[in-house]
PDB file of N, CA and C in Angstrom:
ATOM      1  N   MET A   1      11.374   6.212 -12.612  1.00  0.00           N
ATOM      2  CA  MET A   1      11.996   5.334 -10.845  1.00  0.00           C
ATOM      3  C   MET A   1      11.398   3.429 -12.032  1.00  0.00           C
ATOM      4  N   ASN A   2      12.188   3.330 -11.211  1.00  0.00           N
ATOM      5  CA  ASN A   2      11.917   1.566 -10.371  1.00  0.00           C
ATOM      6  C   ASN A   2      10.955   1.272  -9.749  1.00  0.00           C
ATOM      7  N   ASN A   3       9.913  -0.022 -10.526  1.00  0.00           N
ATOM      8  CA  ASN A   3       8.802  -0.665  -9.869  1.00  0.00           C
ATOM      9  C   ASN A   3       9.268  -0.802  -7.877  1.00  0.00           C
ATOM     10  N   TYR A   4      10.254  -1.123  -8.074  1.00  0.00           N
ATOM     11  CA  TYR A   4      10.554  -1.745  -6.413  1.00  0.00           C
ATOM     12  C   TYR A   4      10.810  -0.119  -5.617  1.00  0.00           C
ATOM     13  N   ASP A   5      11.089   0.878  -6.270  1.00  0.00           N
ATOM     14  CA  ASP A   5      10.908   1.569  -5.815  1.00  0.00           C
ATOM     15  C   ASP A   5       9.849   2.196  -5.325  1.00  0.00           C
ATOM     16  N   ILE A   6       9.019   2.679  -6.466  1.00  0.00           N
ATOM     17  CA  ILE A   6       7.377   2.669  -6.555  1.00  0.00           C
ATOM     18  C   ILE A   6       7.233   2.258  -5.180  1.00  0.00           C
ATOM     19  N   ILE A   7       7.035   0.995  -4.591  1.00  0.00           N
ATOM     20  CA  ILE A   7       6.191   0.615  -4.089  1.00  0.00           C
ATOM     21  C   ILE A   7       7.424  -0.057  -3.196  1.00  0.00           C
ATOM     22  N   ILE A   8       6.938   0.381  -1.927  1.00  0.00           N
ATOM     23  CA  ILE A   8       8.217   0.663  -0.474  1.00  0.00           C
ATOM     24  C   ILE A   8       7.776  -0.953   0.475  1.00  0.00           C
ATOM     25  N   GLU A   9       6.730  -0.970   1.259  1.00  0.00           N
ATOM     26  CA  GLU A   9       6.197  -1.666   1.915  1.00  0.00           C
ATOM     27  C   GLU A   9       4.741  -2.142   1.862  1.00  0.00           C
ATOM     28  N   PRO A  10       4.277  -3.459   2.351  1.00  0.00           N
ATOM     29  CA  PRO A  10       3.052  -3.531   2.393  1.00  0.00           C
ATOM     30  C   PRO A  10       2.530  -3.382   3.604  1.00  0.00           C
ATOM     31  N   ILE A  11       0.659  -2.395   3.466  1.00  0.00           N
ATOM     32  CA  ILE A  11       1.013  -2.717   5.454  1.00  0.00           C
ATOM     33  C   ILE A  11       0.025  -3.357   5.780  1.00  0.00           C
ATOM     34  N   MET A  12       0.476  -3.914   7.309  1.00  0.00           N
ATOM     35  CA  MET A  12      -0.218  -5.062   7.845  1.00  0.00           C
ATOM     36  C   MET A  12      -1.320  -4.349   8.936  1.00  0.00           C
ATOM     37  N   SER A  13      -2.295  -4.168   9.241  1.00  0.00           N
ATOM     38  CA  SER A  13      -3.134  -3.633   9.791  1.00  0.00           C
ATOM     39  C   SER A  13      -4.206  -4.357   9.700  1.00  0.00           C
ATOM     40  N   GLU A  14      -4.826  -4.582  11.237  1.00  0.00           N
ATOM     41  CA  GLU A  14      -6.291  -5.053  10.815  1.00  0.00           C
ATOM     42  C   GLU A  14      -7.255  -4.578   9.717  1.00  0.00           C
ATOM     43  N   LYS A  15      -7.501  -3.745   9.780  1.00  0.00           N
ATOM     44  CA  LYS A  15      -8.123  -2.902   8.640  1.00  0.00           C
ATOM     45  C   LYS A  15      -7.872  -3.574   7.103  1.00  0.00           C
ATOM     46  N   SER A  16      -6.733  -3.509   6.711  1.00  0.00           N
ATOM     47  CA  SER A  16      -6.453  -3.912   5.490  1.00  0.00           C
ATOM     48  C   SER A  16      -5.875  -5.515   5.579  1.00  0.00           C
ATOM     49  N   MET A  17      -6.394  -6.077   6.431  1.00  0.00           N
ATOM     50  CA  MET A  17      -6.187  -7.907   6.357  1.00  0.00           C
ATOM     51  C   MET A  17      -7.300  -7.581   6.627  1.00  0.00           C
ATOM     52  N   ASP A  18      -7.876  -7.540   6.476  1.00  0.00           N
ATOM     53  CA  ASP A  18      -9.744  -7.556   5.564  1.00  0.00           C
ATOM     54  C   ASP A  18     -10.142  -7.610   4.515  1.00  0.00           C
ATOM     55  N   GLY A  19      -9.309  -6.703   3.723  1.00  0.00           N
ATOM     56  CA  GLY A  19      -9.580  -6.968   2.386  1.00  0.00           C
ATOM     57  C   GLY A  19      -9.088  -7.603   1.732  1.00  0.00           C
ATOM     58  N   VAL A  20      -7.827  -8.410   2.334  1.00  0.00           N
ATOM     59  CA  VAL A  20      -7.642  -9.970   1.619  1.00  0.00           C
ATOM     60  C   VAL A  20      -8.236 -10.747   0.572  1.00  0.00           C
ATOM     61  N   ALA A  21      -9.661 -10.979   1.530  1.00  0.00           N
ATOM     62  CA  ALA A  21     -10.423 -12.089   0.828  1.00  0.00           C
ATOM     63  C   ALA A  21     -10.719 -11.443  -0.340  1.00  0.00           C
ATOM     64  N   ASP A  22     -11.631  -9.500  -0.542  1.00  0.00           N
ATOM     65  CA  ASP A  22     -12.056  -9.244  -1.061  1.00  0.00           C
ATOM     66  C   ASP A  22     -10.858  -8.964  -2.882  1.00  0.00           C
ATOM     67  N   LYS A  23      -9.165  -9.396  -2.438  1.00  0.00           N
ATOM     68  CA  LYS A  23      -8.753  -9.011  -3.632  1.00  0.00           C
ATOM     69  C   LYS A  23      -8.436  -7.126  -3.179  1.00  0.00           C
ATOM     70  N   ARG A  24      -8.181  -7.079  -1.866  1.00  0.00           N
ATOM     71  CA  ARG A  24      -7.809  -5.765  -1.492  1.00  0.00           C
ATOM     72  C   ARG A  24      -6.479  -5.385  -1.009  1.00  0.00           C
ATOM     73  N   TYR A  25      -5.857  -5.007  -1.396  1.00  0.00           N
ATOM     74  CA  TYR A  25      -4.300  -4.882  -0.904  1.00  0.00           C
ATOM     75  C   TYR A  25      -3.529  -3.061  -0.797  1.00  0.00           C
ATOM     76  N   THR A  26      -3.206  -2.962   0.336  1.00  0.00           N
ATOM     77  CA  THR A  26      -2.751  -1.476   0.704  1.00  0.00           C
ATOM     78  C   THR A  26      -1.090  -1.571   0.958  1.00  0.00           C
ATOM     79  N   PHE A  27      -0.310  -0.938   0.093  1.00  0.00           N
ATOM     80  CA  PHE A  27       0.944  -0.751   0.339  1.00  0.00           C
ATOM     81  C   PHE A  27       1.060   0.908   0.708  1.00  0.00           C
ATOM     82  N   LYS A  28       2.568   0.935   0.814  1.00  0.00           N
ATOM     83  CA  LYS A  28       3.175   1.950   1.534  1.00  0.00           C
ATOM     84  C   LYS A  28       3.698   2.650   0.044  1.00  0.00           C
ATOM     85  N   VAL A  29       3.814   3.399  -0.842  1.00  0.00           N
ATOM     86  CA  VAL A  29       4.313   4.210  -1.800  1.00  0.00           C
ATOM     87  C   VAL A  29       5.157   5.180  -1.953  1.00  0.00           C
ATOM     88  N   ALA A  30       5.970   5.541  -2.809  1.00  0.00           N
ATOM     89  CA  ALA A  30       6.728   6.972  -3.172  1.00  0.00           C
ATOM     90  C   ALA A  30       6.177   7.553  -2.936  1.00  0.00           C
ATOM     91  N   LYS A  31       6.307   9.142  -2.637  1.00  0.00           N
ATOM     92  CA  LYS A  31       5.158  10.081  -2.481  1.00  0.00           C
ATOM     93  C   LYS A  31       5.006  10.796  -4.220  1.00  0.00           C
ATOM     94  N   THR A  32       5.759  10.177  -4.743  1.00  0.00           N
ATOM     95  CA  THR A  32       5.892  11.155  -6.127  1.00  0.00           C
ATOM     96  C   THR A  32       5.031  10.200  -6.895  1.00  0.00           C
ATOM     97  N   ALA A  33       4.810   9.204  -6.675  1.00  0.00           N
ATOM     98  CA  ALA A  33       4.585   7.932  -7.493  1.00  0.00           C
ATOM     99  C   ALA A  33       2.581   8.558  -7.810  1.00  0.00           C
ATOM    100  N   THR A  34       2.183   7.858  -9.041  1.00  0.00           N
ATOM    101  CA  THR A  34       0.533   8.309  -9.526  1.00  0.00           C
ATOM    102  C   THR A  34       0.288   7.611  -9.498  1.00  0.00           C
ATOM    103  N   LYS A  35      -1.173   6.800  -9.868  1.00  0.00           N
ATOM    104  CA  LYS A  35      -1.892   6.175  -9.607  1.00  0.00           C
ATOM    105  C   LYS A  35      -1.711   4.953 -10.534  1.00  0.00           C
ATOM    106  N   THR A  36      -1.560   5.190 -11.540  1.00  0.00           N
ATOM    107  CA  THR A  36      -0.896   4.962 -12.914  1.00  0.00           C
ATOM    108  C   THR A  36       0.539   4.228 -12.806  1.00  0.00           C
ATOM    109  N   ASP A  37       1.062   4.912 -11.869  1.00  0.00           N
ATOM    110  CA  ASP A  37       2.338   4.157 -12.012  1.00  0.00           C
ATOM    111  C   ASP A  37       2.153   3.113 -10.285  1.00  0.00           C
ATOM    112  N   VAL A  38       1.927   3.165  -9.814  1.00  0.00           N
ATOM    113  CA  VAL A  38       1.068   2.213  -8.522  1.00  0.00           C
ATOM    114  C   VAL A  38       0.815   1.110  -9.494  1.00  0.00           C
ATOM    115  N   LYS A  39       0.372   0.849 -10.254  1.00  0.00           N
ATOM    116  CA  LYS A  39      -0.806   0.463 -10.945  1.00  0.00           C
ATOM    117  C   LYS A  39       0.394  -0.659 -11.815  1.00  0.00           C
ATOM    118  N   ARG A  40       1.450  -0.392 -12.617  1.00  0.00           N
ATOM    119  CA  ARG A  40       1.771  -0.469 -13.592  1.00  0.00           C
ATOM    120  C   ARG A  40       2.810  -1.511 -12.511  1.00  0.00           C
ATOM    121  N   ALA A  41       3.345  -1.146 -11.106  1.00  0.00           N
ATOM    122  CA  ALA A  41       4.655  -1.349 -10.659  1.00  0.00           C
ATOM    123  C   ALA A  41       3.963  -3.104  -9.747  1.00  0.00           C
ATOM    124  N   VAL A  42       2.625  -2.883  -9.089  1.00  0.00           N
ATOM    125  CA  VAL A  42       1.922  -4.074  -8.896  1.00  0.00           C
ATOM    126  C   VAL A  42       2.030  -4.765  -9.805  1.00  0.00           C
ATOM    127  N   GLU A  43       1.351  -4.665 -11.242  1.00  0.00           N
ATOM    128  CA  GLU A  43       1.079  -5.904 -12.068  1.00  0.00           C
ATOM    129  C   GLU A  43       2.390  -6.465 -12.350  1.00  0.00           C
ATOM    130  N   ALA A  44       3.616  -6.020 -12.403  1.00  0.00           N
ATOM    131  CA  ALA A  44       5.069  -5.821 -12.883  1.00  0.00           C
ATOM    132  C   ALA A  44       5.154  -6.838 -11.892  1.00  0.00           C
ATOM    133  N   VAL A  45       5.263  -6.231 -10.685  1.00  0.00           N
ATOM    134  CA  VAL A  45       6.323  -7.087  -9.294  1.00  0.00           C
ATOM    135  C   VAL A  45       5.701  -8.340  -8.861  1.00  0.00           C
ATOM    136  N   PHE A  46       3.949  -8.600  -9.041  1.00  0.00           N
ATOM    137  CA  PHE A  46       3.446  -9.734  -8.319  1.00  0.00           C
ATOM    138  C   PHE A  46       2.760 -10.739  -9.807  1.00  0.00           C
ATOM    139  N   GLY A  47       3.015 -10.180 -10.703  1.00  0.00           N
ATOM    140  CA  GLY A  47       2.169 -10.876 -12.181  1.00  0.00           C
ATOM    141  C   GLY A  47       0.373 -10.926 -12.051  1.00  0.00           C
ATOM    142  N   VAL A  48      -0.495  -9.812 -11.407  1.00  0.00           N
ATOM    143  CA  VAL A  48      -1.835  -9.570 -11.607  1.00  0.00           C
ATOM    144  C   VAL A  48      -2.086  -8.748 -12.487  1.00  0.00           C
ATOM    145  N   LYS A  49      -3.489  -8.708 -12.279  1.00  0.00           N
ATOM    146  CA  LYS A  49      -4.502  -7.902 -13.491  1.00  0.00           C
ATOM    147  C   LYS A  49      -5.508  -6.762 -12.375  1.00  0.00           C
ATOM    148  N   VAL A  50      -4.660  -5.284 -12.511  1.00  0.00           N
ATOM    149  CA  VAL A  50      -5.041  -4.241 -11.365  1.00  0.00           C
ATOM    150  C   VAL A  50      -6.589  -3.550 -11.386  1.00  0.00           C
ATOM    151  N   ALA A  51      -8.001  -3.584 -11.630  1.00  0.00           N
ATOM    152  CA  ALA A  51      -8.750  -3.048 -11.741  1.00  0.00           C
ATOM    153  C   ALA A  51      -8.824  -1.501 -10.773  1.00  0.00           C
ATOM    154  N   LYS A  52      -8.339  -1.142 -10.053  1.00  0.00           N
ATOM    155  CA  LYS A  52      -8.613  -0.130  -9.490  1.00  0.00           C
ATOM    156  C   LYS A  52      -7.707   0.439  -8.670  1.00  0.00           C
ATOM    157  N   VAL A  53      -7.073   1.267  -8.402  1.00  0.00           N
ATOM    158  CA  VAL A  53      -6.582   1.968  -7.082  1.00  0.00           C
ATOM    159  C   VAL A  53      -6.783   3.110  -6.683  1.00  0.00           C
ATOM    160  N   ASN A  54      -7.006   2.954  -5.318  1.00  0.00           N
ATOM    161  CA  ASN A  54      -7.121   5.172  -4.798  1.00  0.00           C
ATOM    162  C   ASN A  54      -5.472   4.974  -3.741  1.00  0.00           C
ATOM    163  N   THR A  55      -5.428   5.844  -3.891  1.00  0.00           N
ATOM    164  CA  THR A  55      -4.547   6.746  -3.570  1.00  0.00           C
ATOM    165  C   THR A  55      -4.825   7.597  -2.145  1.00  0.00           C
ATOM    166  N   MET A  56      -3.970   8.237  -1.533  1.00  0.00           N
ATOM    167  CA  MET A  56      -3.795   8.932  -0.247  1.00  0.00           C
ATOM    168  C   MET A  56      -2.758   9.121   0.293  1.00  0.00           C
ATOM    169  N   ASN A  57      -2.623  10.551   0.616  1.00  0.00           N
ATOM    170  CA  ASN A  57      -1.520  10.983   1.450  1.00  0.00           C
ATOM    171  C   ASN A  57      -2.197  10.900   2.665  1.00  0.00           C
ATOM    172  N   VAL A  58      -1.211  10.217   3.596  1.00  0.00           N
ATOM    173  CA  VAL A  58      -1.623  10.213   5.257  1.00  0.00           C
ATOM    174  C   VAL A  58       0.014  11.608   6.078  1.00  0.00           C
ATOM    175  N   ASN A  59      -1.002  12.577   6.621  1.00  0.00           N
ATOM    176  CA  ASN A  59       0.285  13.133   7.103  1.00  0.00           C
ATOM    177  C   ASN A  59       0.481  12.509   8.720  1.00  0.00           C
ATOM    178  N   GLY A  60       1.428  13.282   9.018  1.00  0.00           N
ATOM    179  CA  GLY A  60       2.425  12.522  10.289  1.00  0.00           C
ATOM    180  C   GLY A  60       1.501  13.616  11.375  1.00  0.00           C
ATOM    181  N   LYS A  61       1.566  12.224  12.723  1.00  0.00           N
ATOM    182  CA  LYS A  61       1.445  12.391  13.477  1.00  0.00           C
ATOM    183  C   LYS A  61       2.138  13.115  14.414  1.00  0.00           C
ATOM    184  N   LYS A  62       1.541  14.075  15.407  1.00  0.00           N
ATOM    185  CA  LYS A  62       2.960  14.469  16.424  1.00  0.00           C
ATOM    186  C   LYS A  62       2.948  13.971  17.887  1.00  0.00           C
ATOM    187  N   LYS A  63       4.095  13.345  18.112  1.00  0.00           N
ATOM    188  CA  LYS A  63       4.460  12.188  19.623  1.00  0.00           C
ATOM    189  C   LYS A  63       5.380  13.283  20.159  1.00  0.00           C
ATOM    190  N   ARG A  64       5.207  12.810  21.720  1.00  0.00           N
ATOM    191  CA  ARG A  64       5.159  12.974  22.732  1.00  0.00           C
ATOM    192  C   ARG A  64       6.407  12.089  23.645  1.00  0.00           C
ATOM    193  N   ARG A  65       7.438  12.306  23.567  1.00  0.00           N
ATOM    194  CA  ARG A  65       8.422  11.417  24.975  1.00  0.00           C
ATOM    195  C   ARG A  65       8.923  12.111  25.628  1.00  0.00           C
ATOM    196  N   GLY A  66       7.923  12.500  27.230  1.00  0.00           N
ATOM    197  CA  GLY A  66       8.865  13.451  28.196  1.00  0.00           C
ATOM    198  C   GLY A  66       8.779  14.366  27.838  1.00  0.00           C
ATOM    199  N   ARG A  67       9.261  15.885  27.630  1.00  0.00           N
ATOM    200  CA  ARG A  67       9.569  17.340  27.546  1.00  0.00           C
ATOM    201  C   ARG A  67       9.109  17.193  25.924  1.00  0.00           C
ATOM    202  N   SER A  68      10.075  16.056  25.237  1.00  0.00           N
ATOM    203  CA  SER A  68      10.735  16.476  23.727  1.00  0.00           C
ATOM    204  C   SER A  68       9.237  16.188  22.882  1.00  0.00           C
ATOM    205  N   GLU A  69       8.965  16.928  21.769  1.00  0.00           N
ATOM    206  CA  GLU A  69       7.770  17.012  20.882  1.00  0.00           C
ATOM    207  C   GLU A  69       8.896  16.589  19.402  1.00  0.00           C
ATOM    208  N   GLY A  70       7.945  15.862  19.226  1.00  0.00           N
ATOM    209  CA  GLY A  70       8.428  15.413  17.597  1.00  0.00           C
ATOM    210  C   GLY A  70       6.827  14.750  16.808  1.00  0.00           C
ATOM    211  N   MET A  71       7.561  14.656  14.788  1.00  0.00           N
ATOM    212  CA  MET A  71       6.294  14.634  14.329  1.00  0.00           C
ATOM    213  C   MET A  71       6.799  12.849  13.644  1.00  0.00           C
ATOM    214  N   THR A  72       5.987  12.191  13.695  1.00  0.00           N
ATOM    215  CA  THR A  72       5.875  11.032  12.901  1.00  0.00           C
ATOM    216  C   THR A  72       6.522  11.203  11.143  1.00  0.00           C
ATOM    217  N   ALA A  73       6.664  10.731  10.863  1.00  0.00           N
ATOM    218  CA  ALA A  73       7.076  10.590   9.217  1.00  0.00           C
ATOM    219  C   ALA A  73       5.537  10.911   8.114  1.00  0.00           C
ATOM    220  N   SER A  74       5.228  11.630   7.676  1.00  0.00           N
ATOM    221  CA  SER A  74       3.822  11.170   6.478  1.00  0.00           C
ATOM    222  C   SER A  74       4.520  11.015   5.291  1.00  0.00           C
ATOM    223  N   TYR A  75       3.458   9.739   4.849  1.00  0.00           N
ATOM    224  CA  TYR A  75       3.880   8.896   3.606  1.00  0.00           C
ATOM    225  C   TYR A  75       2.782   9.039   2.569  1.00  0.00           C
ATOM    226  N   LYS A  76       2.370   8.026   1.276  1.00  0.00           N
ATOM    227  CA  LYS A  76       1.230   7.865   0.788  1.00  0.00           C
ATOM    228  C   LYS A  76       0.881   6.401   0.511  1.00  0.00           C
ATOM    229  N   LYS A  77      -0.019   6.258   1.037  1.00  0.00           N
ATOM    230  CA  LYS A  77      -0.609   4.815   1.035  1.00  0.00           C
ATOM    231  C   LYS A  77      -1.582   4.839  -0.293  1.00  0.00           C
ATOM    232  N   ALA A  78      -1.955   3.252  -0.870  1.00  0.00           N
ATOM    233  CA  ALA A  78      -2.715   3.276  -1.842  1.00  0.00           C
ATOM    234  C   ALA A  78      -2.851   1.775  -1.756  1.00  0.00           C
ATOM    235  N   ILE A  79      -4.723   1.939  -1.622  1.00  0.00           N
ATOM    236  CA  ILE A  79      -5.128   0.883  -1.713  1.00  0.00           C
ATOM    237  C   ILE A  79      -5.472  -0.046  -2.969  1.00  0.00           C
ATOM    238  N   VAL A  80      -5.106  -1.026  -3.637  1.00  0.00           N
ATOM    239  CA  VAL A  80      -5.484  -1.713  -5.212  1.00  0.00           C
ATOM    240  C   VAL A  80      -5.775  -2.861  -4.727  1.00  0.00           C
ATOM    241  N   ILE A  81      -6.864  -2.766  -5.628  1.00  0.00           N
ATOM    242  CA  ILE A  81      -8.260  -3.960  -6.130  1.00  0.00           C
ATOM    243  C   ILE A  81      -7.476  -4.195  -7.038  1.00  0.00           C
ATOM    244  N   LEU A  82      -7.665  -5.449  -6.821  1.00  0.00           N
ATOM    245  CA  LEU A  82      -7.199  -6.758  -8.200  1.00  0.00           C
ATOM    246  C   LEU A  82      -9.120  -6.551  -9.186  1.00  0.00           C
ATOM    247  N   GLU A  83      -8.736  -7.384 -10.209  1.00  0.00           N
ATOM    248  CA  GLU A  83      -9.842  -7.659 -10.732  1.00  0.00           C
ATOM    249  C   GLU A  83     -10.152  -8.957 -10.394  1.00  0.00           C
ATOM    250  N   SER A  84     -11.877  -8.996 -10.507  1.00  0.00           N
ATOM    251  CA  SER A  84     -12.381 -10.928 -10.011  1.00  0.00           C
ATOM    252  C   SER A  84     -11.194 -12.032 -10.907  1.00  0.00           C
ATOM    253  N   ASP A  85     -11.094 -11.551 -11.803  1.00  0.00           N
ATOM    254  CA  ASP A  85     -10.233 -13.358 -12.425  1.00  0.00           C
ATOM    255  C   ASP A  85      -8.984 -13.189 -12.807  1.00  0.00           C
ATOM    256  N   SER A  86      -8.382 -11.967 -11.637  1.00  0.00           N
ATOM    257  CA  SER A  86      -6.647 -12.482 -11.558  1.00  0.00           C
ATOM    258  C   SER A  86      -6.674 -13.430 -10.339  1.00  0.00           C
ATOM    259  N   LYS A  87      -4.968 -13.614 -10.348  1.00  0.00           N
ATOM    260  CA  LYS A  87      -5.215 -14.702  -9.450  1.00  0.00           C
ATOM    261  C   LYS A  87      -4.651 -14.203  -8.178  1.00  0.00           C
ATOM    262  N   ALA A  88      -4.767 -14.030  -7.220  1.00  0.00           N
ATOM    263  CA  ALA A  88      -4.430 -13.519  -5.844  1.00  0.00           C
ATOM    264  C   ALA A  88      -2.928 -13.387  -5.225  1.00  0.00           C
ATOM    265  N   ILE A  89      -2.412 -12.756  -4.575  1.00  0.00           N
ATOM    266  CA  ILE A  89      -1.030 -12.088  -4.141  1.00  0.00           C
ATOM    267  C   ILE A  89      -0.639 -13.254  -3.062  1.00  0.00           C
ATOM    268  N   SER A  90       0.288 -14.042  -3.455  1.00  0.00           N
ATOM    269  CA  SER A  90       0.738 -14.620  -2.609  1.00  0.00           C
ATOM    270  C   SER A  90       1.238 -14.665  -1.308  1.00  0.00           C
ATOM    271  N   PHE A  91       1.468 -13.071  -1.389  1.00  0.00           N
ATOM    272  CA  PHE A  91       2.648 -12.841  -0.326  1.00  0.00           C
ATOM    273  C   PHE A  91       1.105 -12.290   1.075  1.00  0.00           C
ATOM    274  N   PHE A  92       0.236 -11.882   0.891  1.00  0.00           N
ATOM    275  CA  PHE A  92      -0.880 -11.993   1.954  1.00  0.00           C
ATOM    276  C   PHE A  92      -1.453 -12.545   1.967  1.00  0.00           C
ATOM    277  N   GLU A  93      -1.577 -13.455   1.030  1.00  0.00           N
ATOM    278  CA  GLU A  93      -2.168 -15.150   1.379  1.00  0.00           C
ATOM    279  C   GLU A  93      -1.722 -15.872   2.086  1.00  0.00           C
ATOM    280  N   SER A  94      -0.227 -16.117   1.932  1.00  0.00           N
ATOM    281  CA  SER A  94       0.284 -16.517   3.474  1.00  0.00           C
ATOM    282  C   SER A  94       0.160 -15.945   5.122  1.00  0.00           C
ATOM    283  N   LEU A  95      -0.085 -14.928   4.869  1.00  0.00           N
ATOM    284  CA  LEU A  95      -0.279 -14.375   6.351  1.00  0.00           C
ATOM    285  C   LEU A  95      -1.619 -14.474   6.822  1.00  0.00           C
ATOM    286  N   VAL A  96      -3.007 -14.771   6.381  1.00  0.00           N
ATOM    287  CA  VAL A  96      -3.957 -14.665   6.357  1.00  0.00           C
ATOM    288  C   VAL A  96      -4.503 -16.475   7.561  1.00  0.00           C
TER     289      VAL A  96
END
């Protein structure tokens, strides 16, 4: 699997943006990706040193629109914590 196939997109929420000051970044990742895959991909793509990776599976929610019901897609989320001597990811720094 390619590094760009593992990291799908960054997650931009209030809670995830609060962690940017502590070098804690949140990404939506491929469902089959492991913690070591995510660590290797983030280090290769952004050129940083990763200290810790936490992953979780997010279940889809039930949504209604009138009489019809459906489910949103489930996905895997990874919270990446960088080492203290590592540089910050510039993509997130421009948003804060």
